PDB file of C-alpha atoms in Angstrom:
ATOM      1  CA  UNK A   1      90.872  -4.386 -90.678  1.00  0.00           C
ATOM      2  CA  UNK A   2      90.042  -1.695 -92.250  1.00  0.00           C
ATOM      3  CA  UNK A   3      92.328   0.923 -93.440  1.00  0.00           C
ATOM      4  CA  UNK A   4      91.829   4.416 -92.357  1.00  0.00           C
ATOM      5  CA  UNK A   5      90.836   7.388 -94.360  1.00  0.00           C
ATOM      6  CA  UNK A   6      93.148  10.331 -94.837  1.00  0.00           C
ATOM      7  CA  UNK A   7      91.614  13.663 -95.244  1.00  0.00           C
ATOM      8  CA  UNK A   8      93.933  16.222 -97.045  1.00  0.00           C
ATOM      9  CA  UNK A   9      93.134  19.910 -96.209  1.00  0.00           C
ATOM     10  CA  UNK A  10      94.590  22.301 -98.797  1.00  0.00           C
ATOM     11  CA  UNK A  11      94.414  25.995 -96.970  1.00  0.00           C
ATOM     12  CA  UNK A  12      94.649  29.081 -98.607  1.00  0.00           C
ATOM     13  CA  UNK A  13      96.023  31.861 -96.506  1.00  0.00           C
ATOM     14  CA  UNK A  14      93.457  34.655 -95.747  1.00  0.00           C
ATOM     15  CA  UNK A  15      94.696  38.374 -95.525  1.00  0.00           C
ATOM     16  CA  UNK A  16      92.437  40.363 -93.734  1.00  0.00           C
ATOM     17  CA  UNK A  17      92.029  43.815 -94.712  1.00  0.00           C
ATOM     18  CA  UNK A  18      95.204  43.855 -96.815  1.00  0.00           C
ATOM     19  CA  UNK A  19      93.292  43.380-100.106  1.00  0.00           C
ATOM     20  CA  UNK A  20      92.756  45.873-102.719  1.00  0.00           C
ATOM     21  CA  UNK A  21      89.087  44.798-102.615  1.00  0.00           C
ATOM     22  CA  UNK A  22      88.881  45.328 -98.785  1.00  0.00           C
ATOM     23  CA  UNK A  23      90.945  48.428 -98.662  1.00  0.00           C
ATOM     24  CA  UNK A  24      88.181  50.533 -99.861  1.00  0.00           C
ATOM     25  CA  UNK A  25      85.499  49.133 -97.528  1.00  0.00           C
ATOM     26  CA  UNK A  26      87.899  49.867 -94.253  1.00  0.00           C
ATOM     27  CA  UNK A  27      87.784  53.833 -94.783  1.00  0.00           C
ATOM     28  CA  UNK A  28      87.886  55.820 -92.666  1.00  0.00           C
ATOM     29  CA  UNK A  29      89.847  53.590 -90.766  1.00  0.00           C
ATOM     30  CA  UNK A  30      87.975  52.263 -88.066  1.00  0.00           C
ATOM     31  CA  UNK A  31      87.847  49.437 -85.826  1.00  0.00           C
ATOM     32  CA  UNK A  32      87.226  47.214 -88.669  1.00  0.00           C
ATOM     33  CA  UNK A  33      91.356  47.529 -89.488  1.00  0.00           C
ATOM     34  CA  UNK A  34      93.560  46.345 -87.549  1.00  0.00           C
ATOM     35  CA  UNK A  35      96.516  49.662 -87.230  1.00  0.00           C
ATOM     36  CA  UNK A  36      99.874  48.919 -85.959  1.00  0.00           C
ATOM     37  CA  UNK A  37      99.904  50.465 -82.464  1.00  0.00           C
ATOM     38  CA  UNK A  38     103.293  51.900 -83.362  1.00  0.00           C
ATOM     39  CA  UNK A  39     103.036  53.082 -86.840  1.00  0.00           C
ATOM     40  CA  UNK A  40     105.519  56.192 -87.263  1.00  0.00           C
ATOM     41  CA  UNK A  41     104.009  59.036 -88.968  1.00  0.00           C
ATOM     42  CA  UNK A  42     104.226  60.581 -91.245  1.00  0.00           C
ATOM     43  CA  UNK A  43     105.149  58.292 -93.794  1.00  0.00           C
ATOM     44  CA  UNK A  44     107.067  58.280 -97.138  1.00  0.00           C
ATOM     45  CA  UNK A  45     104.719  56.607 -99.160  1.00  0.00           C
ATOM     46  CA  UNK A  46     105.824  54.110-101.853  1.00  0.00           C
ATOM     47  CA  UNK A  47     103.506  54.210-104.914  1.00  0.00           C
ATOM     48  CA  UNK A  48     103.494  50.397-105.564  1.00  0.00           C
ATOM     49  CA  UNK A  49     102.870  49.429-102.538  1.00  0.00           C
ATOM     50  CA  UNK A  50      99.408  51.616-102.648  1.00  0.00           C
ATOM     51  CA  UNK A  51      96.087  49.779-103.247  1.00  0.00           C
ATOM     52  CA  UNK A  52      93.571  51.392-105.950  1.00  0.00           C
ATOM     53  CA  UNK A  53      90.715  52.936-103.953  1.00  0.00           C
ATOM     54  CA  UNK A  54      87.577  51.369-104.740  1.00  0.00           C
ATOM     55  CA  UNK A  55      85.319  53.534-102.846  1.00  0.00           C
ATOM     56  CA  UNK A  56      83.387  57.128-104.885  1.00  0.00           C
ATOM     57  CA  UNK A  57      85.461  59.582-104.592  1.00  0.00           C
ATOM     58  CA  UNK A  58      84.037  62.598-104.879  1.00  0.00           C
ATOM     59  CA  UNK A  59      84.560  64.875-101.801  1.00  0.00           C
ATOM     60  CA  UNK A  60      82.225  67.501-100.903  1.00  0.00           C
ATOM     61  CA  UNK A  61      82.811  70.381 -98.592  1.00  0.00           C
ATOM     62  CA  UNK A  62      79.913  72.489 -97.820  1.00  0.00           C
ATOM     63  CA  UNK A  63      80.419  75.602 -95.506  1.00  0.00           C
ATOM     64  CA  UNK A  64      81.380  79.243 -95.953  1.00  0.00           C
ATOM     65  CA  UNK A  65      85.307  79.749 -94.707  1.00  0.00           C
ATOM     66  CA  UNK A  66      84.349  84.071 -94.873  1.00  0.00           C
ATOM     67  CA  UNK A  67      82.621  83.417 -91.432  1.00  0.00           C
ATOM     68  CA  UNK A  68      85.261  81.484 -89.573  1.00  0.00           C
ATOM     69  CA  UNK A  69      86.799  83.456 -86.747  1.00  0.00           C
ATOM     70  CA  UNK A  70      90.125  81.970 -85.379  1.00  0.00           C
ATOM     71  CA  UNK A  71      92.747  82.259 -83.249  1.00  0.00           C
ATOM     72  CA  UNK A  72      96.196  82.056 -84.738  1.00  0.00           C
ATOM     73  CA  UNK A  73      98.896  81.019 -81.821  1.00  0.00           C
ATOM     74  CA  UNK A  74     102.874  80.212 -81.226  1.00  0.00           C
ATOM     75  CA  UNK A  75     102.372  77.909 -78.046  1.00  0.00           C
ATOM     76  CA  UNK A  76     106.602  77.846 -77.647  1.00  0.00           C
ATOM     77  CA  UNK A  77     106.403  74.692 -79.916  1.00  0.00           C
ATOM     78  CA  UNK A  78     104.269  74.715 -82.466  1.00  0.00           C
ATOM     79  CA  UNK A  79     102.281  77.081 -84.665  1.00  0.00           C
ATOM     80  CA  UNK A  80      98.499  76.200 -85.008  1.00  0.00           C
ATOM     81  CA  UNK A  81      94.832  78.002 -85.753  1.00  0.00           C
ATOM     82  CA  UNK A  82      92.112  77.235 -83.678  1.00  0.00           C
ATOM     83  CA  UNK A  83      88.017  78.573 -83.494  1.00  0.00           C
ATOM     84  CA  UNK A  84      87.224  81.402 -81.892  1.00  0.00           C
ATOM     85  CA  UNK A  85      83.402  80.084 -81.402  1.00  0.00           C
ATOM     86  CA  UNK A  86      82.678  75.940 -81.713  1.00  0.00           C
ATOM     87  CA  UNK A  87      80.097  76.698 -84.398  1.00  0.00           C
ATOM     88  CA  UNK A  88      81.935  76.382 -87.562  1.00  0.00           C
ATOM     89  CA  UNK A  89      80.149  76.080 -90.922  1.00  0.00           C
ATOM     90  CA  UNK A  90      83.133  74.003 -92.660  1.00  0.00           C
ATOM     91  CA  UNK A  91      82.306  70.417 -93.101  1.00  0.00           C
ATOM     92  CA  UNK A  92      83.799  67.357 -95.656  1.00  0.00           C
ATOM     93  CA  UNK A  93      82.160  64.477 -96.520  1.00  0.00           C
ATOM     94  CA  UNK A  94      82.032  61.836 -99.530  1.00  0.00           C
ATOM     95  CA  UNK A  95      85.008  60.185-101.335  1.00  0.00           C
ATOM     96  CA  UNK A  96      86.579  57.504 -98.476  1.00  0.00           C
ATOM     97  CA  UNK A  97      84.508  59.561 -95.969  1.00  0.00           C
ATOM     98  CA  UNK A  98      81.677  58.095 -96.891  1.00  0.00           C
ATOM     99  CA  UNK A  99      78.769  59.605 -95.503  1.00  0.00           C
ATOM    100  CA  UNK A 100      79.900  60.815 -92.326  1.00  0.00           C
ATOM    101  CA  UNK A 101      80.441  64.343 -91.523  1.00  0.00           C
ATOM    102  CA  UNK A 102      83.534  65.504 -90.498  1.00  0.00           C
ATOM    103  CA  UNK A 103      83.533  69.413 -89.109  1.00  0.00           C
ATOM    104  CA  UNK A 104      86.685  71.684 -89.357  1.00  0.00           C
ATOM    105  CA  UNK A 105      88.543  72.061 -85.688  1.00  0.00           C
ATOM    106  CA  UNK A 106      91.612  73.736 -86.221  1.00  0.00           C
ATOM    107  CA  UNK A 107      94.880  74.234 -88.400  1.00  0.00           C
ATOM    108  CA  UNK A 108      98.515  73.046 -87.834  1.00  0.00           C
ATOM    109  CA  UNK A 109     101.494  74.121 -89.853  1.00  0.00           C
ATOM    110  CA  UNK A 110     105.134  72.080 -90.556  1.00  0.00           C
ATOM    111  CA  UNK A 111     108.201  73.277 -91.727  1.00  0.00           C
ATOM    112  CA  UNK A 112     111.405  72.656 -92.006  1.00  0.00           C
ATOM    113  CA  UNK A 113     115.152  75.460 -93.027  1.00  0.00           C
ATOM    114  CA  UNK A 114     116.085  73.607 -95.456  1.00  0.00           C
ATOM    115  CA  UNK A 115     114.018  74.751 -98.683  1.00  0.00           C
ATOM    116  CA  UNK A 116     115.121  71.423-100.203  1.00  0.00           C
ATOM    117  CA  UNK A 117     113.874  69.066 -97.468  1.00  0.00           C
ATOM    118  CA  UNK A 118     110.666  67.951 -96.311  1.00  0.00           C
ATOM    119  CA  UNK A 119     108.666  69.286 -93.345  1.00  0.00           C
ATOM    120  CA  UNK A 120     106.038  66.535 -93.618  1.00  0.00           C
ATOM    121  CA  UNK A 121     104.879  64.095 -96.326  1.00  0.00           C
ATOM    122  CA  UNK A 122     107.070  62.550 -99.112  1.00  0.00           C
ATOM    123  CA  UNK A 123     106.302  60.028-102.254  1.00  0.00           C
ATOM    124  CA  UNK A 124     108.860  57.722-103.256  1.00  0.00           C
ATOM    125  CA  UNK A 125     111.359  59.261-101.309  1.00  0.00           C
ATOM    126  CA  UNK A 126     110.735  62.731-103.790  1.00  0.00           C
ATOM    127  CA  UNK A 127     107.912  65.472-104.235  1.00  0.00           C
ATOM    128  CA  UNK A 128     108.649  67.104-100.334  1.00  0.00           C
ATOM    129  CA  UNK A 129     108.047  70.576 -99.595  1.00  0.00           C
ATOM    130  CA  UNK A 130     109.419  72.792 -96.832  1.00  0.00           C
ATOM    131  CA  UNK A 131     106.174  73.533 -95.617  1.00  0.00           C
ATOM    132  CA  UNK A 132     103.089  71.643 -95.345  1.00  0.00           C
ATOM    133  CA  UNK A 133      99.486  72.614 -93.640  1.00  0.00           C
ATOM    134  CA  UNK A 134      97.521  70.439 -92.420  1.00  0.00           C
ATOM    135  CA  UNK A 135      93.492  70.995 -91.614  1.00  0.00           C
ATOM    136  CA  UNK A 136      91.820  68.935 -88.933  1.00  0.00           C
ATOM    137  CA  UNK A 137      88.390  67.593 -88.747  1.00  0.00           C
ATOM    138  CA  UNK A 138      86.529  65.883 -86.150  1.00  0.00           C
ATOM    139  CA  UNK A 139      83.988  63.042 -86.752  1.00  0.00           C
ATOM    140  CA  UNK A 140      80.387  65.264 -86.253  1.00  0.00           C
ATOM    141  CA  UNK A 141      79.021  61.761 -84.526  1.00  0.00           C
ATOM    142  CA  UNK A 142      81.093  62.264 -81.243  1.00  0.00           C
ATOM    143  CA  UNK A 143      79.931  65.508 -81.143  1.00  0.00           C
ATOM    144  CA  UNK A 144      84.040  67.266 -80.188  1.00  0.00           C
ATOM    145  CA  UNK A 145      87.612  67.038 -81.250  1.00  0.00           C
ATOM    146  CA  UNK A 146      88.533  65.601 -77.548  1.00  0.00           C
ATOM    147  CA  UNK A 147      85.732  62.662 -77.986  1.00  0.00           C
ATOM    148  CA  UNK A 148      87.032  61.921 -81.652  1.00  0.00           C
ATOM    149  CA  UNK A 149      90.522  61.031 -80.111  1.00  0.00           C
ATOM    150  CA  UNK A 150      88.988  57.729 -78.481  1.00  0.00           C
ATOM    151  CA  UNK A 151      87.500  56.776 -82.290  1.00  0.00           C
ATOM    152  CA  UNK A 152      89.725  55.175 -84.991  1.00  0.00           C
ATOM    153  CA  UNK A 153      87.303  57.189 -87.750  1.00  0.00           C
ATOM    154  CA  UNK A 154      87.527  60.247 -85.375  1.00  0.00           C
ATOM    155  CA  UNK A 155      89.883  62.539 -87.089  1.00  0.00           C
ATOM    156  CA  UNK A 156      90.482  63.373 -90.928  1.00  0.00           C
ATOM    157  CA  UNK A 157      93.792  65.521 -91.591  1.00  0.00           C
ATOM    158  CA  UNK A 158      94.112  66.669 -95.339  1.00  0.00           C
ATOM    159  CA  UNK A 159      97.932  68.028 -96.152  1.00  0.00           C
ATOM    160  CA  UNK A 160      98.810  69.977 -98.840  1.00  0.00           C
ATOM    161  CA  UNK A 161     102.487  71.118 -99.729  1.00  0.00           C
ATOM    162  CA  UNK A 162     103.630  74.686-100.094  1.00  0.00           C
ATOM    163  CA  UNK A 163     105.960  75.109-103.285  1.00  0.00           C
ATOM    164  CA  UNK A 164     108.657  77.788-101.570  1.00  0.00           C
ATOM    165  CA  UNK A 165     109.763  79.374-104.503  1.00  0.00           C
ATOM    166  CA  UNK A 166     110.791  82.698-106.282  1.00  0.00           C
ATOM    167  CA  UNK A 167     107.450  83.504-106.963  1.00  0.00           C
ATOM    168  CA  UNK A 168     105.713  86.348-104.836  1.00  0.00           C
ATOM    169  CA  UNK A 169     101.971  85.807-103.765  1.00  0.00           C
ATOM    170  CA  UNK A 170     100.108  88.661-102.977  1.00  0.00           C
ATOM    171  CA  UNK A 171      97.520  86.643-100.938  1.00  0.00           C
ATOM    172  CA  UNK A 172     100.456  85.594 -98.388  1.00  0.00           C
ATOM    173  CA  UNK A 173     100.499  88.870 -97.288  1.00  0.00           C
ATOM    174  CA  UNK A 174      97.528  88.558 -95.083  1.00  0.00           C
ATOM    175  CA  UNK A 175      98.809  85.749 -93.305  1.00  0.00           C
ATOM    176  CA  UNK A 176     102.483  87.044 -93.066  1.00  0.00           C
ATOM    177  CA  UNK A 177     101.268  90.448 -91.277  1.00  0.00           C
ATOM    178  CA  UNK A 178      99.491  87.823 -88.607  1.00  0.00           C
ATOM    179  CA  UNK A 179     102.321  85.690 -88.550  1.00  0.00           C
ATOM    180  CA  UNK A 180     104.927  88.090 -87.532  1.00  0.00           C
ATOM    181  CA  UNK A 181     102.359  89.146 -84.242  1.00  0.00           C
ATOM    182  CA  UNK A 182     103.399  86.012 -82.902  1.00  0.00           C
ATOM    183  CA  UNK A 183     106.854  85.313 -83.638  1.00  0.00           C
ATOM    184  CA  UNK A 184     107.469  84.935 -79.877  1.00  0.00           C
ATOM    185  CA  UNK A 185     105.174  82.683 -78.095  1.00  0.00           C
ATOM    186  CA  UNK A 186     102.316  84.490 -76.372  1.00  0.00           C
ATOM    187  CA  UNK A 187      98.952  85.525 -76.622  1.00  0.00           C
ATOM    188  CA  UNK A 188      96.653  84.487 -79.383  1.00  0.00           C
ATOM    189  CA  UNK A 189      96.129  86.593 -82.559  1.00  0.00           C
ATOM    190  CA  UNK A 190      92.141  86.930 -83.856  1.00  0.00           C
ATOM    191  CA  UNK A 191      92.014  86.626 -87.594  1.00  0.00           C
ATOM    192  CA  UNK A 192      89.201  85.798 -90.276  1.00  0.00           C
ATOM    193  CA  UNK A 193      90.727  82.645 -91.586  1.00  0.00           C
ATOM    194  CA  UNK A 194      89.683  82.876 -95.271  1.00  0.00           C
ATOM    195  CA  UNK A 195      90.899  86.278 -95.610  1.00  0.00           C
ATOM    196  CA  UNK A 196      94.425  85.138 -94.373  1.00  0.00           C
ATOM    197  CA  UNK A 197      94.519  81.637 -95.772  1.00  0.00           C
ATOM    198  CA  UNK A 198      93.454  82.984 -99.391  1.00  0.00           C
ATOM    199  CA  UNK A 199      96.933  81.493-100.563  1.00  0.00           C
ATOM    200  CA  UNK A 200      96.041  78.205 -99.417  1.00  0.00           C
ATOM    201  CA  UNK A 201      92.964  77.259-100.880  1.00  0.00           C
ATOM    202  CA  UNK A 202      93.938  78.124-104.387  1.00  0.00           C
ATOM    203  CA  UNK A 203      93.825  74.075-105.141  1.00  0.00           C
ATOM    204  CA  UNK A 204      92.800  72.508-108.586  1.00  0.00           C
ATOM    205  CA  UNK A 205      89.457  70.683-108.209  1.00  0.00           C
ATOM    206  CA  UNK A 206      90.564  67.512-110.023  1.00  0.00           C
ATOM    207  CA  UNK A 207      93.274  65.869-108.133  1.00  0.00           C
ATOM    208  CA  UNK A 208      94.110  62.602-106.972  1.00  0.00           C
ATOM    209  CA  UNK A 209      95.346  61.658-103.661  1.00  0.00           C
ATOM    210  CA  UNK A 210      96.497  59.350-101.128  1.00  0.00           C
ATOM    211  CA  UNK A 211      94.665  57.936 -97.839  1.00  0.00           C
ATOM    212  CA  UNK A 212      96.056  55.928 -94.691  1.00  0.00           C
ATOM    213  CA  UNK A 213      95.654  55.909 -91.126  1.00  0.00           C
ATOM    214  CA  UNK A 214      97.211  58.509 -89.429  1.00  0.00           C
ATOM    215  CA  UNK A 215      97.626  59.349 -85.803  1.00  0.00           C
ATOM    216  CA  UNK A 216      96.796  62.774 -83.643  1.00  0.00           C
ATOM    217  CA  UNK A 217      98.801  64.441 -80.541  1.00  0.00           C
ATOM    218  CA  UNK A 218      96.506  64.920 -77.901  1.00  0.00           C
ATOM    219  CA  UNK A 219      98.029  67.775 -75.954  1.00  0.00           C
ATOM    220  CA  UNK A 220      95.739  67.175 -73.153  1.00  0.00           C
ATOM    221  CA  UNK A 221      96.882  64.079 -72.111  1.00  0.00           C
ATOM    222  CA  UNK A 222     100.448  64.309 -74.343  1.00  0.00           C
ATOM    223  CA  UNK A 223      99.431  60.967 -75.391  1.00  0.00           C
ATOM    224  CA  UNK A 224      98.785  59.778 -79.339  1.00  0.00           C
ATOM    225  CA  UNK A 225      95.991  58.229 -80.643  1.00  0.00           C
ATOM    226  CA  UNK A 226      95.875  56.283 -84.171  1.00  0.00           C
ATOM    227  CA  UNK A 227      92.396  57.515 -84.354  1.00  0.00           C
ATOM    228  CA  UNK A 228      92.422  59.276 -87.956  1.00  0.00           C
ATOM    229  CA  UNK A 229      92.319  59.215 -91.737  1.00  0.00           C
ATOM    230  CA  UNK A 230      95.108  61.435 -93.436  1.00  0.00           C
ATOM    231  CA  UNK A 231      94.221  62.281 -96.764  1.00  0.00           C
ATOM    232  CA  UNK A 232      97.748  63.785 -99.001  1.00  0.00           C
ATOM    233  CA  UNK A 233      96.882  64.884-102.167  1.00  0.00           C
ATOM    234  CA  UNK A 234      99.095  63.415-105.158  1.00  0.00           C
ATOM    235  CA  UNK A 235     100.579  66.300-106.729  1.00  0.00           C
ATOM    236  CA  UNK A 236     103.663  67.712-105.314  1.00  0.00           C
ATOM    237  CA  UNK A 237     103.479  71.161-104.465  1.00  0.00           C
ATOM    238  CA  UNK A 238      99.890  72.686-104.981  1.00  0.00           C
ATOM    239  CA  UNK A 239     100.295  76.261-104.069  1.00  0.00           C
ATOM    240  CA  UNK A 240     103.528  78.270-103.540  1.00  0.00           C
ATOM    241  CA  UNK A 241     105.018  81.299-101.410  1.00  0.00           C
ATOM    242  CA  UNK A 242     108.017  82.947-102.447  1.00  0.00           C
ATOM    243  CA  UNK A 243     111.511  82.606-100.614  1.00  0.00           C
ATOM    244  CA  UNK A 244     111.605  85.673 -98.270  1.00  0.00           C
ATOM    245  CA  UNK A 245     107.699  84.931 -97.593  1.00  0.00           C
ATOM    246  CA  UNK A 246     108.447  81.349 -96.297  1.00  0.00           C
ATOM    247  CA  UNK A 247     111.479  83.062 -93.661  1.00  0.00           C
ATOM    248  CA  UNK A 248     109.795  86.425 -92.734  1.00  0.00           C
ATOM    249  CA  UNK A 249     106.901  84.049 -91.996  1.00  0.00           C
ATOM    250  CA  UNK A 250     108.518  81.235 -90.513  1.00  0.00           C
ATOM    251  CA  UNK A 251     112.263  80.975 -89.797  1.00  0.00           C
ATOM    252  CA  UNK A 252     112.020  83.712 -87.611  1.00  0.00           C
ATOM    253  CA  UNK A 253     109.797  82.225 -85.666  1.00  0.00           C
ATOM    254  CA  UNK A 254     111.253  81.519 -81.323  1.00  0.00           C
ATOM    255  CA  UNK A 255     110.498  79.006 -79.478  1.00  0.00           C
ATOM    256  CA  UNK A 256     109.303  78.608 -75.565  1.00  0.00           C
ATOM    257  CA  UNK A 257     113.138  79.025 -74.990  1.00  0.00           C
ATOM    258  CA  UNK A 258     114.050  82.113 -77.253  1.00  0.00           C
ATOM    259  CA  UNK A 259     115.386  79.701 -79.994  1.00  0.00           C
ATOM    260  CA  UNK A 260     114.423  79.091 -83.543  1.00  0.00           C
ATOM    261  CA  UNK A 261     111.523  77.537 -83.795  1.00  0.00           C
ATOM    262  CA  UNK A 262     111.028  74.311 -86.382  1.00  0.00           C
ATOM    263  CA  UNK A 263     108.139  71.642 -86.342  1.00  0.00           C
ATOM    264  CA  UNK A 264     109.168  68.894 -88.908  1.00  0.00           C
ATOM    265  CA  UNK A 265     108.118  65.229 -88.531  1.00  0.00           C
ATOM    266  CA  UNK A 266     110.455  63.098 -88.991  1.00  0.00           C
ATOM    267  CA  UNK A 267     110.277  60.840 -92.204  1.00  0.00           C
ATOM    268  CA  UNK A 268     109.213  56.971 -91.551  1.00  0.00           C
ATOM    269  CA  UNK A 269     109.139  54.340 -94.107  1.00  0.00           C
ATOM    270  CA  UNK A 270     105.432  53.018 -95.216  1.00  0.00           C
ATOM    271  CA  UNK A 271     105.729  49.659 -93.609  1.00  0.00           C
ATOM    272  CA  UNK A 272     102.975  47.754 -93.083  1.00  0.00           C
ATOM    273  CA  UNK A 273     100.788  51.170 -93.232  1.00  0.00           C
ATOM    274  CA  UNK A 274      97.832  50.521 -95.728  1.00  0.00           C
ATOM    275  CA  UNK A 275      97.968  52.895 -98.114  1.00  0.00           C
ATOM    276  CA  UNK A 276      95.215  53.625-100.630  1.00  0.00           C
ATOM    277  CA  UNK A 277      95.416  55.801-103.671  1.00  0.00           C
ATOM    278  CA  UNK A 278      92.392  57.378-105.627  1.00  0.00           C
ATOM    279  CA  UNK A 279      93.918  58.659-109.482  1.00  0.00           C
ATOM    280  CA  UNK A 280      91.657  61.192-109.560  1.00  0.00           C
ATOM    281  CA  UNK A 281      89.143  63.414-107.209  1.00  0.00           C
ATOM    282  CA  UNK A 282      86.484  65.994-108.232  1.00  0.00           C
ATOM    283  CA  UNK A 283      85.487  68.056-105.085  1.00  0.00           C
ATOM    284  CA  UNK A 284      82.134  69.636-104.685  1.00  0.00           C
ATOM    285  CA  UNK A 285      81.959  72.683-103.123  1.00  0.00           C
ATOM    286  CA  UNK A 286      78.427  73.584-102.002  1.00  0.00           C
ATOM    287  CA  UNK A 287      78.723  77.228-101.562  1.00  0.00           C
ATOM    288  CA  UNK A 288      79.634  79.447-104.352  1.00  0.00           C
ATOM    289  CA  UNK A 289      81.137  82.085-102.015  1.00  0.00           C
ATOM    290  CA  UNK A 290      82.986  78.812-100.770  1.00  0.00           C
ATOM    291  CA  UNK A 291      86.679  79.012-101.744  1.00  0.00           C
ATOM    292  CA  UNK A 292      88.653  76.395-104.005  1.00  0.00           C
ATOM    293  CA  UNK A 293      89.997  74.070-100.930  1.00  0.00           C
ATOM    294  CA  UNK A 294      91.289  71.026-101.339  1.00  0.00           C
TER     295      UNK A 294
END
């Protein structure tokens, strides 16, 4: 009789997309990864658990922000900028982007009372700031914002924190006269965006930053959709208002019920979130009337 034959299988565990190698490839975040359905954002992302980003990434905006006519609103809970006319000449490409085009939709603002807390983002548990604005773009290929909500590469959201500080800046000014129009909720006010947001876009050009998949409110449907890249840049606080800037601006600000208004997200630990860090970015800016954003 013969004695039988014993095959011995030796298997090596396989971790899809979780790879520093892989990271890079999955970005934007698409299909491809596979995203928690309930991952809290925003997160407080832990450095070591970051992979190195393996993709270029060089980011280039091309547009001129001088031409952008927007509507700045308090909707009774939240504080955001959207186009006056759908034809907007920002757009962002490059870096984890690859080469799709992403085109500028509209602007939302966090904050938070407490000048030492953090109204958004956080790194380690550290480097918060009390306000935080966030730009949205929509994926050009779906052709609207509303479309890009059904598309895990749909959205990308860059964030940059607001130093609140002693320091005056003259180019708040701009943005504080619109700001105290709508202190109460109500109608829209028109601005140019670049010459209100002047104090915003003062960002070095060499900077590294974080990526991970991020979700998006829709306020249409009040549902959320994990259908975007969020892109946080490394340093802590890029720009800075002073003090009595940050409350004439904000703090002051009423809700839908007459109340202070404050939109702050909630801080969430990383989790399984991929996170994926590039050490260093050198943005291209097309346009040399163009101003230094992100």
């Amino acid at each position: 009789m013969q004695k039988p034959k014993w095959i011995i299988f030796i298997a090596f565990p396989i971790f899809v997309g979780l790879t520093s190698a892989s990271i890079g490839n999955y970005l934007p975040f698409s299909g491809l990864y596979p995203i928690p359905e309930k991952t809290p954002e925003p997160v407080n992302i832990i450095s070591k658990f970051t992979y190195p980003l393996h993709t270029p990434v060089t980011i280039t905006f091309k547009g001129n922000l001088g031409r952008e006519q927007v509507y700045l609103t308090n909707t009774g809970t939240v504080i955001k900028i959207d186009l006056k006319f759908l034809n907007t000449t920002q757009v962002v490409f490059g870096g984890p982007l690859y080469n799709k085009r992403y085109i500028y939709t509209e602007t939302k603002f966090y904050w938070t009372n407490d000048l030492k807390g953090a109204a958004y983002t956080t790194v380690n548990g550290r480097n918060g700031a009390p306000l935080e604005v966030a730009m949205i773009y929509y994926n050009e290929e779906y052709g609207s914002h509303y479309n890009s909500l059904n598309y895990r590469d749909g959205i990308v959201e860059t964030l940059v924190r607001i130093n609140v500080g002693s320091k005056h800046n003259p180019d708040f000014e701009p943005f504080l006269k619109a700001m105290k129009t709508v202190q109460k909720p109500g109608p829209p006010t028109e601005i140019k965006l670049y010459d209100a947001f002047k104090w915003y876009y003062n960002v070095p050009q060499t900077i590294g930053y974080f990526v991970y998949p991020g979700s998006q409110f829709n306020e249409t449907s009040g549902g959320t959709f994990y259908c975007s890249t969020t892109i946080v840049f490394d340093k802590s606080k890029l720009q800075f208002i002073s003090e009595k800037q940050f409350r004439e601006a904000f703090l002051e600000l009423q809700d839908k019920n007459g109340k202070q208004l404050i939109n702050q997200r909630d801080q969430n630990p990383q989790g399984f979130r991929p996170v994926a860090r590039a050490r260093k970015i050198k943005r291209i800016v097309s346009n040399k009337f163009y101003p230094s954003v992100i």
